[in-house]
XYZ file of C-alpha atoms in Angstrom:
535
model
C -36.581 7.764 1.627
C -36.692 8.475 5.534
C -32.753 7.315 5.622
C -31.968 9.568 2.830
C -33.270 12.940 4.498
C -31.821 11.919 7.799
C -28.612 11.750 5.846
C -29.050 15.340 4.270
C -29.863 16.492 7.929
C -26.629 15.199 8.974
C -24.434 16.627 5.958
C -26.272 20.116 6.590
C -24.555 20.548 9.951
C -21.760 23.381 9.887
C -19.441 20.682 11.429
C -19.769 18.363 8.765
C -19.947 21.351 6.193
C -16.372 22.326 7.287
C -15.228 18.988 7.615
C -15.770 18.508 3.823
C -14.253 21.962 2.726
C -11.436 21.035 5.124
C -10.571 17.605 3.912
C -11.109 18.285 0.113
C -9.011 21.432 -0.192
C -6.345 20.241 2.589
C -6.098 16.974 0.720
C -5.206 18.570 -2.687
C -2.955 20.873 -0.877
C -1.067 18.132 0.669
C -0.852 16.145 -2.366
C 0.579 19.193 -4.261
C 3.446 19.209 -1.878
C 6.248 16.617 -2.682
C 7.244 14.484 0.224
C 4.102 14.831 2.271
C 1.398 12.333 1.295
C -1.589 11.247 2.823
C -0.487 8.699 5.271
C 1.683 11.529 6.961
C -1.112 14.271 7.121
C -3.999 11.439 8.339
C -1.323 10.113 11.169
C -0.966 13.729 12.284
C -4.685 14.541 12.241
C -6.016 10.961 13.482
C -5.512 12.160 17.276
C -7.757 15.134 16.888
C -10.329 13.337 15.195
C -10.882 11.182 18.202
C -12.603 13.963 19.551
C -15.363 14.467 17.019
C -18.190 12.784 15.672
C -17.568 9.681 13.510
C -18.737 11.494 10.220
C -16.843 14.349 10.713
C -13.723 12.603 11.384
C -14.123 9.937 8.625
C -14.811 12.903 6.304
C -12.150 14.522 6.864
C -9.538 11.773 6.689
C -11.282 10.438 3.825
C -11.330 13.848 1.809
C -7.465 13.996 2.415
C -7.252 10.450 1.191
C -8.961 10.610 -2.094
C -8.328 14.323 -2.629
C -4.646 14.202 -2.079
C -4.170 12.195 -5.474
C -5.834 15.032 -7.363
C -3.094 17.245 -5.984
C -0.426 14.952 -6.457
C -0.961 14.868 -10.278
C 0.299 18.588 -10.146
C 4.119 18.536 -9.569
C 4.097 14.667 -11.390
C 3.076 16.680 -14.560
C 4.792 20.156 -14.308
C 8.159 19.046 -12.708
C 8.371 15.416 -12.951
C 8.182 14.632 -9.225
C 5.016 12.656 -8.000
C 3.306 14.618 -5.074
C 2.273 11.272 -3.459
C 3.775 8.015 -4.642
C 1.014 6.829 -6.599
C 1.210 9.489 -8.969
C 4.544 7.883 -10.382
C 3.002 6.756 -13.383
C 1.576 10.172 -14.289
C 5.133 11.372 -14.662
C 5.713 8.923 -17.477
C 3.065 10.766 -19.613
C 2.033 14.194 -17.983
C 5.598 15.583 -17.777
C 6.405 14.764 -21.766
C 3.217 16.594 -22.758
C 4.100 19.679 -20.360
C 7.233 19.517 -22.499
C 5.620 20.039 -25.541
C 3.667 23.023 -23.992
C 0.561 21.234 -22.984
C 0.536 21.315 -19.338
C -2.860 22.591 -18.786
C -4.061 20.167 -20.967
C -2.434 17.495 -19.017
C -3.728 18.644 -15.894
C -7.091 18.904 -17.093
C -7.051 15.441 -18.554
C -5.679 14.363 -15.044
C -8.352 16.009 -13.131
C -11.012 14.567 -15.288
C -9.704 11.208 -15.009
C -9.527 11.384 -11.236
C -13.112 12.750 -10.754
C -14.242 9.895 -13.046
C -12.419 7.316 -10.916
C -13.695 8.762 -7.933
C -17.182 9.139 -8.572
C -17.037 5.326 -10.125
C -15.408 3.905 -7.086
C -18.340 5.676 -5.010
C -21.243 4.075 -7.007
C -19.466 0.934 -6.967
C -19.226 1.460 -2.734
C -22.926 2.194 -2.734
C -24.043 -0.955 -4.769
C -21.395 -3.552 -3.427
C -20.871 -2.671 0.352
C -24.724 -3.442 1.044
C -24.457 -6.721 -0.766
C -21.319 -8.023 1.036
C -22.695 -6.868 4.482
C -25.659 -8.777 3.828
C -23.443 -11.844 3.353
C -21.649 -10.616 6.423
C -24.027 -12.461 9.071
C -22.810 -15.794 7.531
C -19.343 -14.975 9.036
C -18.335 -16.334 12.387
C -15.170 -16.316 14.100
C -13.779 -18.871 11.919
C -14.822 -16.948 8.977
C -13.331 -13.702 10.027
C -10.370 -15.188 11.213
C -9.749 -16.770 8.029
C -10.805 -13.414 5.962
C -7.836 -11.655 8.275
C -5.266 -14.176 7.525
C -6.217 -14.096 3.782
C -5.365 -10.363 4.117
C -2.317 -10.798 5.873
C -1.111 -13.088 3.073
C -2.174 -10.801 0.369
C -0.107 -8.137 2.060
C 3.096 -10.629 1.521
C 2.443 -11.734 -1.682
C 1.929 -8.488 -2.829
C 5.177 -7.234 -2.185
C 6.606 -9.323 -4.942
C 10.792 -9.418 -4.845
C 10.474 -8.452 -1.060
C 8.385 -11.242 -0.010
C 10.567 -12.369 2.726
C 10.902 -9.090 4.346
C 7.295 -8.318 3.973
C 6.512 -11.368 6.075
C 8.924 -10.677 8.584
C 7.513 -7.005 9.084
C 3.987 -8.418 9.146
C 4.908 -11.049 11.566
C 6.581 -8.026 13.613
C 3.324 -5.984 13.374
C 1.407 -9.432 14.835
C 3.930 -9.257 17.412
C 3.727 -5.841 18.385
C -0.041 -6.035 18.925
C 0.509 -9.082 21.453
C 2.519 -6.604 24.078
C 0.669 -5.976 26.992
C -2.670 -7.224 28.676
C -3.753 -10.352 26.632
C -8.030 -9.780 25.788
C -9.302 -12.741 27.438
C -7.621 -13.576 30.798
C -5.753 -9.949 31.088
C -2.550 -11.516 31.774
C 0.895 -9.813 31.003
C 2.943 -10.541 27.755
C 6.169 -9.624 26.916
C 6.218 -6.670 29.311
C 9.110 -7.770 31.246
C 7.786 -5.866 34.221
C 7.889 -2.623 32.861
C 4.648 -0.967 33.807
C 4.743 1.270 30.734
C 4.283 -1.864 28.271
C 1.402 -2.963 30.535
C -1.139 -1.240 28.212
C 0.741 -2.126 25.206
C 2.199 -0.511 21.938
C -0.861 2.111 20.904
C -1.645 1.481 16.891
C -1.613 5.657 16.278
C 1.926 5.984 18.140
C 3.257 3.582 15.813
C 1.400 4.966 12.866
C 2.934 8.424 13.389
C 6.214 6.974 14.143
C 6.579 4.926 10.696
C 4.753 7.313 8.475
C 5.110 10.754 10.051
C 8.282 11.137 11.936
C 10.068 8.646 9.377
C 9.026 10.995 6.453
C 10.041 14.247 8.469
C 13.521 12.413 8.927
C 13.870 11.596 5.623
C 13.086 15.695 4.968
C 15.782 16.593 6.854
C 18.496 14.653 5.626
C 17.771 15.417 1.767
C 19.075 18.680 0.186
C 16.661 21.202 -0.727
C 16.201 21.301 -4.612
C 15.635 24.321 -6.988
C 12.318 23.419 -8.508
C 11.781 24.986 -12.028
C 8.164 24.980 -13.238
C 7.710 24.997 -16.932
C 5.336 27.179 -18.540
C 1.764 25.799 -19.653
C -0.677 26.910 -21.897
C -4.063 25.834 -22.696
C -7.419 25.603 -21.106
C -8.375 23.296 -17.720
C -11.952 22.648 -18.704
C -10.970 20.699 -22.308
C -9.973 17.788 -20.343
C -13.580 16.754 -19.929
C -14.168 16.592 -23.841
C -10.912 14.610 -24.222
C -11.970 12.308 -21.609
C -15.105 11.567 -23.373
C -13.165 10.069 -26.369
C -12.049 7.632 -24.220
C -14.622 5.861 -22.117
C -13.287 2.362 -22.294
C -9.882 3.442 -20.994
C -11.622 5.371 -18.149
C -14.280 2.277 -17.292
C -11.490 -0.313 -17.376
C -9.327 1.664 -15.353
C -11.714 2.791 -12.870
C -12.706 -0.940 -12.552
C -9.103 -2.064 -11.790
C -8.847 0.466 -8.919
C -12.379 -0.917 -7.752
C -11.274 -4.412 -7.590
C -7.720 -3.677 -6.382
C -9.014 -1.584 -3.599
C -11.702 -4.122 -2.244
C -8.274 -6.794 -2.107
C -6.516 -6.326 1.242
C -2.859 -5.134 0.560
C -3.210 -4.630 -2.938
C -3.911 -0.591 -3.449
C -3.108 1.881 -6.067
C 0.300 0.455 -7.155
C -1.224 -2.781 -8.329
C -4.276 -1.048 -9.633
C -2.284 1.596 -11.780
C 0.298 -1.079 -13.237
C -2.852 -3.272 -14.394
C -4.667 -0.355 -15.654
C -1.832 1.054 -17.589
C -0.653 -1.958 -19.226
C -4.143 -2.795 -20.118
C -4.596 0.369 -21.722
C -1.424 0.187 -23.899
C -2.097 -3.278 -25.122
C -5.856 -1.736 -25.941
C -4.699 1.191 -27.560
C -4.495 1.798 -31.078
C -1.302 4.079 -30.627
C 1.088 2.158 -28.402
C 3.967 3.907 -29.361
C 2.822 7.216 -27.661
C 2.863 5.255 -24.273
C 5.669 6.830 -22.461
C 5.834 10.058 -24.709
C 3.023 11.938 -23.659
C -0.073 9.408 -24.101
C -3.453 10.846 -23.209
C -5.050 7.194 -22.565
C -2.043 6.419 -20.301
C -2.436 9.380 -18.158
C -6.462 8.428 -18.181
C -5.494 4.980 -17.070
C -3.227 6.175 -14.463
C -5.194 8.995 -12.588
C -8.537 7.030 -12.901
C -7.231 3.747 -11.188
C -5.512 5.201 -8.414
C -8.413 7.396 -7.575
C -11.048 4.512 -7.843
C -9.380 3.040 -4.861
C -9.911 5.095 -1.612
C -13.721 4.413 -1.799
C -13.419 1.036 -2.977
C -11.102 0.411 0.328
C -14.050 1.382 2.286
C -16.391 -1.868 0.973
C -14.514 -4.504 3.293
C -13.899 -1.909 5.622
C -17.854 -0.940 6.370
C -19.159 -4.486 5.390
C -16.648 -6.770 7.395
C -14.713 -4.319 9.554
C -11.457 -5.331 7.682
C -9.170 -2.668 6.479
C -7.697 -3.203 3.187
C -4.463 -1.105 3.925
C -2.691 1.293 6.377
C -5.113 4.326 5.789
C -8.264 2.600 5.984
C -6.622 0.674 9.327
C -6.123 4.009 10.557
C -9.805 5.142 9.958
C -10.866 1.939 11.713
C -9.674 3.333 14.840
C -12.310 6.185 14.617
C -15.279 3.614 14.670
C -13.946 2.037 17.386
C -13.234 5.221 19.370
C -16.810 6.217 19.098
C -18.118 2.390 19.704
C -19.105 2.313 16.314
C -18.574 -1.542 15.049
C -18.460 -1.823 10.769
C -20.196 -4.519 9.841
C -24.142 -6.047 9.419
C -25.118 -4.116 12.201
C -24.035 -0.814 10.681
C -26.199 -1.154 7.876
C -29.191 -2.253 10.146
C -28.894 0.333 12.577
C -27.312 3.150 11.140
C -28.118 3.729 7.815
C -28.793 7.298 7.738
C -25.065 7.271 8.728
C -24.034 5.075 5.778
C -25.914 7.275 3.157
C -24.301 10.440 4.761
C -20.660 8.908 4.216
C -21.858 8.132 0.806
C -23.069 11.105 -0.114
C -19.956 12.964 1.576
C -17.820 11.066 -0.655
C -19.585 12.393 -3.708
C -19.461 15.811 -2.602
C -15.940 15.617 -1.929
C -14.989 14.832 -5.585
C -17.307 17.481 -6.675
C -15.609 20.055 -4.431
C -12.028 19.131 -5.187
C -12.606 19.219 -9.143
C -14.273 22.871 -8.695
C -11.407 23.964 -6.617
C -8.684 22.760 -8.756
C -10.043 24.651 -11.829
C -10.094 27.704 -10.337
C -6.624 27.181 -8.147
C -3.937 25.482 -10.070
C -1.762 28.564 -10.643
C -1.866 29.210 -6.976
C -0.834 25.531 -6.261
C 1.885 25.320 -8.610
C 3.912 27.667 -6.104
C 3.531 24.944 -3.176
C 5.907 23.025 -5.193
C 8.472 25.291 -4.388
C 8.459 24.701 -0.343
C 11.965 23.903 0.842
C 12.265 19.901 2.101
C 13.933 21.050 5.611
C 11.099 23.507 6.240
C 8.409 20.775 5.744
C 10.630 18.022 7.877
C 10.725 20.464 10.710
C 6.771 20.981 10.474
C 6.066 17.730 10.167
C 8.163 16.781 12.997
C 6.502 19.455 15.222
C 3.185 18.422 14.560
C 3.715 14.986 15.012
C 5.165 15.186 18.445
C 2.266 17.283 19.330
C -0.155 14.817 18.156
C 1.132 11.940 19.861
C 1.640 13.903 23.274
C -2.008 14.725 22.905
C -3.145 11.073 23.082
C -2.683 10.342 26.624
C -0.444 13.303 27.622
C 2.739 10.820 27.811
C 6.436 11.555 27.168
C 6.747 7.773 26.992
C 4.435 7.433 23.798
C 6.836 10.395 22.442
C 9.834 8.374 22.982
C 8.305 5.090 21.490
C 6.960 7.087 18.244
C 10.549 8.539 17.886
C 12.021 4.782 18.035
C 9.314 3.755 15.413
C 10.399 6.888 13.216
C 14.027 6.062 13.367
C 13.003 2.334 12.332
C 10.754 3.483 9.590
C 13.379 5.898 8.180
C 15.740 2.764 8.059
C 13.069 1.098 6.328
C 12.768 3.609 3.872
C 16.617 4.039 3.155
C 16.770 0.311 2.533
C 13.666 0.274 0.349
C 11.524 -2.080 2.248
C 7.619 -1.710 2.943
C 6.301 -0.187 6.220
C 2.383 -1.249 5.456
C 2.962 -4.687 6.343
C 3.625 -3.623 10.177
C 0.356 -1.686 10.515
C -1.681 -4.032 8.948
C 0.118 -6.948 11.216
C -0.969 -4.767 14.175
C -4.861 -4.436 13.005
C -5.228 -8.011 11.506
C -3.403 -9.676 13.988
C -5.668 -8.488 16.954
C -8.660 -9.417 14.777
C -7.090 -12.862 14.068
C -5.945 -13.476 17.838
C -9.432 -13.013 19.109
C -11.502 -14.639 16.562
C -9.260 -17.651 16.751
C -9.570 -18.221 20.573
C -13.206 -18.042 20.126
C -13.570 -20.366 17.384
C -11.338 -22.930 19.199
C -13.943 -23.839 21.549
C -16.136 -25.291 18.796
C -13.131 -27.088 17.087
C -12.454 -30.614 18.024
C -10.770 -31.805 15.065
C -8.600 -29.772 12.249
C -11.002 -30.095 9.715
C -14.035 -28.680 11.904
C -12.213 -25.312 11.200
C -13.366 -25.201 7.687
C -16.585 -27.283 7.569
C -18.731 -24.579 6.827
C -18.993 -23.122 3.063
C -17.767 -19.661 3.728
C -14.595 -20.902 5.888
C -14.284 -23.705 3.216
C -14.397 -21.330 0.030
C -11.792 -18.568 2.065
C -9.572 -21.464 2.971
C -9.572 -22.822 -0.819
C -8.430 -19.110 -1.780
C -5.726 -18.920 0.566
C -4.524 -22.562 -0.961
C -4.941 -21.301 -4.544
C -3.060 -18.133 -3.910
C 0.023 -19.697 -2.057
C 0.283 -22.755 -4.765
C 0.049 -20.550 -7.348
C 2.548 -17.865 -6.052
C 5.050 -20.563 -5.016
C 4.565 -22.271 -8.433
C 5.259 -19.125 -10.309
C 8.605 -18.406 -7.987
C 9.428 -22.119 -8.848
C 8.999 -21.465 -12.485
C 10.914 -18.427 -12.274
C 13.888 -19.368 -10.291
C 14.332 -22.779 -11.831
C 16.083 -21.867 -15.007
C 18.288 -20.010 -12.568
C 18.998 -23.257 -10.608
C 19.652 -25.311 -13.584
C 22.334 -22.437 -14.665
C 23.807 -22.589 -11.339
C 23.884 -26.340 -11.242
C 25.349 -26.365 -14.414
C 28.169 -23.771 -13.546
C 28.920 -26.070 -10.318
C 28.986 -29.330 -12.289
C 30.912 -27.567 -14.744
C 33.701 -26.395 -11.857
C 33.646 -29.536 -10.117
C 34.559 -31.629 -13.487
C 36.936 -28.840 -14.407
C 38.871 -29.283 -10.985
C 38.867 -33.001 -11.570
C 40.358 -32.743 -15.388
C 43.226 -30.143 -13.833
C 43.984 -32.879 -11.135
C 44.147 -35.566 -13.773
C 45.944 -33.504 -16.250
C 48.485 -32.571 -13.341
C 48.865 -36.082 -12.492
C 49.586 -37.176 -16.035
C 52.231 -34.180 -16.518
C 54.050 -35.119 -13.692
C 54.030 -38.832 -14.472
C 55.300 -37.998 -18.113
C 57.923 -35.613 -16.575
C 59.384 -38.788 -14.001
C 59.200 -41.027 -16.881
C 61.498 -38.336 -18.978
C 63.753 -37.797 -16.014
C 63.996 -41.858 -15.309
C 64.795 -42.252 -19.158
C 67.576 -39.617 -19.382
C 69.177 -41.275 -16.307
C 69.182 -44.394 -17.920
C 70.584 -43.182 -21.058
C 73.201 -41.376 -19.151
C 74.189 -44.524 -17.391
C 74.112 -46.560 -20.578
C 76.345 -44.137 -22.138
C 78.969 -44.224 -19.615
């Protein structure tokens, strides 16, 4: 109870209350504007949070992260355009309901499912993070290295169909982290005698370039579209009653969000896909999916809103981020010398409880705000793309310059912005670069520390947790490559059959040509003999 009282005292401070309001309301507004998204907003605000207390900065960032998905459902349902990328599946069920004149019912159901998923994940965070933190003291350098390596592998494997590109981009992120002074002997690496590279490539500069500036460039080159919002009818309070009729769908979908949020590199898209698929298989009305199914809408919104708090579980317990946004939040911890892990739960439990309560309060503030301001938020969908692009571009350069008052950082951010713009145009992933930079630094330090105690290769996995993580890595790789081989095996046989048939056909044609030429020669000879004999 002592820690609980201290946590209440932290949350009662005016700056924390302001952070709760700004994070919750600001995130909803950002989510309701198509083309912005939480990654852009967090990247822009990240430099400003370094000057704030950790609880204040994290509350703002987490508020934007979680509440943007609430707001992203508004344009997804009303104009068939997801406000954030993770609201894509919401369009499948929400917009058909709007076309039937049930837009407010769809919005209410989306808000209710999002609230359930958000609270469900916070409860999971409260119970699971301390358990994982109690196991964390058993993690030495080898275990943390293998856990970070597992995160990289999961990031690559999660990008199915783009695995090679994701692996290359993750490797590029690891390479970026090696530029500058190495962490043990402080020797220069890949600086090419350039003084501006001695301090390395800053993670925040890369984040602002890849996420914020690239999105600004995307908005600037796109044409402005005329948005027409369909009129809706119904009550925004009826969704809670309808949600109560589908408790199994809400619970299963939220569970998928929690599990996928804890696994590095997976996140909302996989959680949405798995929850939506399972809801369709378990539904008694499968034909309604894709045509305005309330179960499909619940599955989509409950799963993606359960991910943000769940992604904090490995971050708080082990200090290992699960995806790009939690990797950005990790920098807030480091700036204030707050080290996530077991010591955080032992020495700063009041901070941890305050963070739990802040997440719960954020969900309550968001749902109250949405129930009374949806009609006003709908107008945000009409903001021109190019105006948004100019605003994001300006704020991004201000944020980059404010880090170290360096014009060089602005130039580096612009280069990464163009690189991110090219990746987006080619439909290639950006997240592996960020996770490669974050997890690559952890891997390098822990590997060099652990090698002092390793004499033989098997010594690296001679402890139980190290062996378990190594076994998981092997199982994931073997399973993934086996699946790929099984998928490509029929294609290979078909290709081989075509090659064999072409080769056989060429031989057959050559033989037929030789036979035909021989017959023609025999015919000519016979005609010559007959002609001579007649003379």
